[in-house]
Each structure stands twice: as structure tokens, then as C-alpha cells.
C-alpha positions in Angstrom: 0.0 0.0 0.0 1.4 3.7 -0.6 2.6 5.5 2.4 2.6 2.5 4.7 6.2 1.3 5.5 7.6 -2.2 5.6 9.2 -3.1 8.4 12.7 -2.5 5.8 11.5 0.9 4.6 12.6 3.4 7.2 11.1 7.1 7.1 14.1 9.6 7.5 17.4 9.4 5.4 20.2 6.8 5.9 23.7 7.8 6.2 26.5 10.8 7.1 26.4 9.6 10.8 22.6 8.3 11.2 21.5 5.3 13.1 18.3 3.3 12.9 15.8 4.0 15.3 13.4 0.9 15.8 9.7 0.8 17.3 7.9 -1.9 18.2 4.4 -1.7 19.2 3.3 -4.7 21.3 0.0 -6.4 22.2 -2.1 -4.7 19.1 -4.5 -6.4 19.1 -5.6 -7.0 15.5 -4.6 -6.8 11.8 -7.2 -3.7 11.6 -5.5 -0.2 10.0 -2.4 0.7 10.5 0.4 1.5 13.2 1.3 5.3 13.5 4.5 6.1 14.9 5.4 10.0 15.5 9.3 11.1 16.4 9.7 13.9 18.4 12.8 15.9 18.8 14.4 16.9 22.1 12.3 19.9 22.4 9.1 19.8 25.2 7.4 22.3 23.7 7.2 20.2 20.5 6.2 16.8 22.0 2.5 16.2 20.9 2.2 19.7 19.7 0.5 20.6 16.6 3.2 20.2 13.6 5.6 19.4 16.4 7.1 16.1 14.8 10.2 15.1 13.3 9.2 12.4 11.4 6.3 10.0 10.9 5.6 6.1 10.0 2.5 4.7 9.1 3.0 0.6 9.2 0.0 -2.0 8.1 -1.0 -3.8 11.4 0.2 -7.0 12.7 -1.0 -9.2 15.1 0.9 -8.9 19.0 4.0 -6.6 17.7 4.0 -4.1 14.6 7.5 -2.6 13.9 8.3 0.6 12.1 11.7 2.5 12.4 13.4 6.0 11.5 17.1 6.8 10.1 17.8 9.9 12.7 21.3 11.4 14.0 22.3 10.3 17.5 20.4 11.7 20.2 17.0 12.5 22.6 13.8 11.9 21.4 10.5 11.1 22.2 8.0 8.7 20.4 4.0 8.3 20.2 2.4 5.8 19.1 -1.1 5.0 18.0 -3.4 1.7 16.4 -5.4 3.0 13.8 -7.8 0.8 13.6 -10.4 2.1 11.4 -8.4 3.7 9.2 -9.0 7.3 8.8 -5.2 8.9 9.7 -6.6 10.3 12.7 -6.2 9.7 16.6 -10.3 8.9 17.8 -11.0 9.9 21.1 -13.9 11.3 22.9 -13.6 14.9 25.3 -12.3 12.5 28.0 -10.6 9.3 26.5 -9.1 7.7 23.6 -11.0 5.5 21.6 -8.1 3.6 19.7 -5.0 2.1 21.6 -1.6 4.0 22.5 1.5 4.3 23.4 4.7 6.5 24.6 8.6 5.6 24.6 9.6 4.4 27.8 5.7 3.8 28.3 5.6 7.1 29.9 2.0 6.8 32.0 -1.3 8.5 30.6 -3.7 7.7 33.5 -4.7 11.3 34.1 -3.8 13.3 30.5 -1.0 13.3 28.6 2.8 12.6 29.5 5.0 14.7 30.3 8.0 14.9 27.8 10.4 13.7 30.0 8.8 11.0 30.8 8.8 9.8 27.1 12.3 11.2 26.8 15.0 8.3 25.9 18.8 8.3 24.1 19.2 6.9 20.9 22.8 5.8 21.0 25.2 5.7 17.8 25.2 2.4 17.9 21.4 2.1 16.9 18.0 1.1 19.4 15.5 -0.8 19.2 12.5 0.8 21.3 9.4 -1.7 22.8 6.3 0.5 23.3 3.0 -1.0 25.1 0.2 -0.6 23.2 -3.1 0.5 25.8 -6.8 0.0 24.8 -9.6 2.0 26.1 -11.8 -1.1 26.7 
């Protein structure tokens, strides 16, 4: 499908001192939509803001783990994640809740709002990283 990534395809240039940055979502729970994975730089006032993102992957759903990753200099970042299920390249929630599953790096907790960007904040060594984020569900 256009614009969804194999778990090869990497969004973000290769090379001139870059390391790959992988995600894995865990315990999605179908092979519904698509897997959304959103870079942040080391910036707080960025994280989950409104054009705040680095980069972004979009990955076709797979059972228990779904893997996307990003070619990105050395560094701090932050990563959110989110199951698409239905498809529409939007995050559902209602005023008070999500409505599709999600994640953070470090699975920063979301019980009461959003994390905080340190929370979420990790290193991505030169030597590469893979990153394990827990996928939540509303019900």
C-alpha cells in the first residue's frame, strides 16, 4: 500500500552519521489499519504539539507486535504511538478518552492526560536502538 512502511523501509534518510531508530508496538490487538509512529525531537514544547514532529511512519497492522523504524542522528527523542484501527489517519477519542490504543517511549503513563516529555524522553545511541512500546486499549 502507498505510504505505509515495511518493516525494511525506514522514514528519514540513511547515512552521514545516522543510526536506525526501531519501534515496536506490542499487544495490538488485530490486523485492523495501520500503526502510526510519531518522532519527536528533544524539544518539550514540540512533543504532541500541533506540527511538532520530526518524522512519521504509518506501518500495516500486525498481530501482537507491529515494527516501524526512522534513520535519525544520534540523540534524545521522544515517540508516540497509536493503532489506527479504522483507518481514517486520525487519533479517535472522545472529550475525556481515547477510543483507539496507544503508546509513549519508555511507556511514559497517561492515566490522568498526557505525558509529560520527559517522561517519554529516551537516548538513541550511535550504535542504533531498538524501542518496545506497550500498546493500551480503552476497553
Amino acid at each position: 500500500m502507498p505510504g505505509i512502511a515495511q518493516a525494511e523501509d525506514c522514514a528519514g534518510t540513511s547515512g552521514a552519521g545516522k543510526i536506525r531508530l526501531t519501534l515496536v508496538a506490542t499487544a495490538i490487538r488485530s490486523t485492523k489499519g495501520e500503526v502510526v509512529f510519531t518522532l519527536y525531537p528533544d524539544d518539550r514544547k514540540r512533543f504532541l504539539a500541533k506540527g511538532g514532529k520530526l518524522l512519521r511512519v504509518r506501518t500495516a497492522a500486525r498481530l501482537s507486535r507491529t515494527t516501524g523504524c526512522f534513520w535519525v542522528a544520534p540523540g534524545h527523542y521522544a515517540v508516540a504511538t497509536y493503532h489506527d484501527e479504522n483507518g481514517d489517519r486520525d487519533f479517535n477519542r472522545t472529550l475525556f478518552r481515547p477510543k483507539e490504543g496507544f503508546g509513549f517511549s519508555n511507556d511514559a503513563p497517561a492515566t490522568m492526560g498526557l505525558p509529560a516529555f520527559s517522561a517519554a524522553r529516551f537516548a538513541a545511541p550511535a550504535d542504533g536502538r531498538s524501542i518496545f512500546i506497550r500498546t493500551r486499549y480503552p476497553n
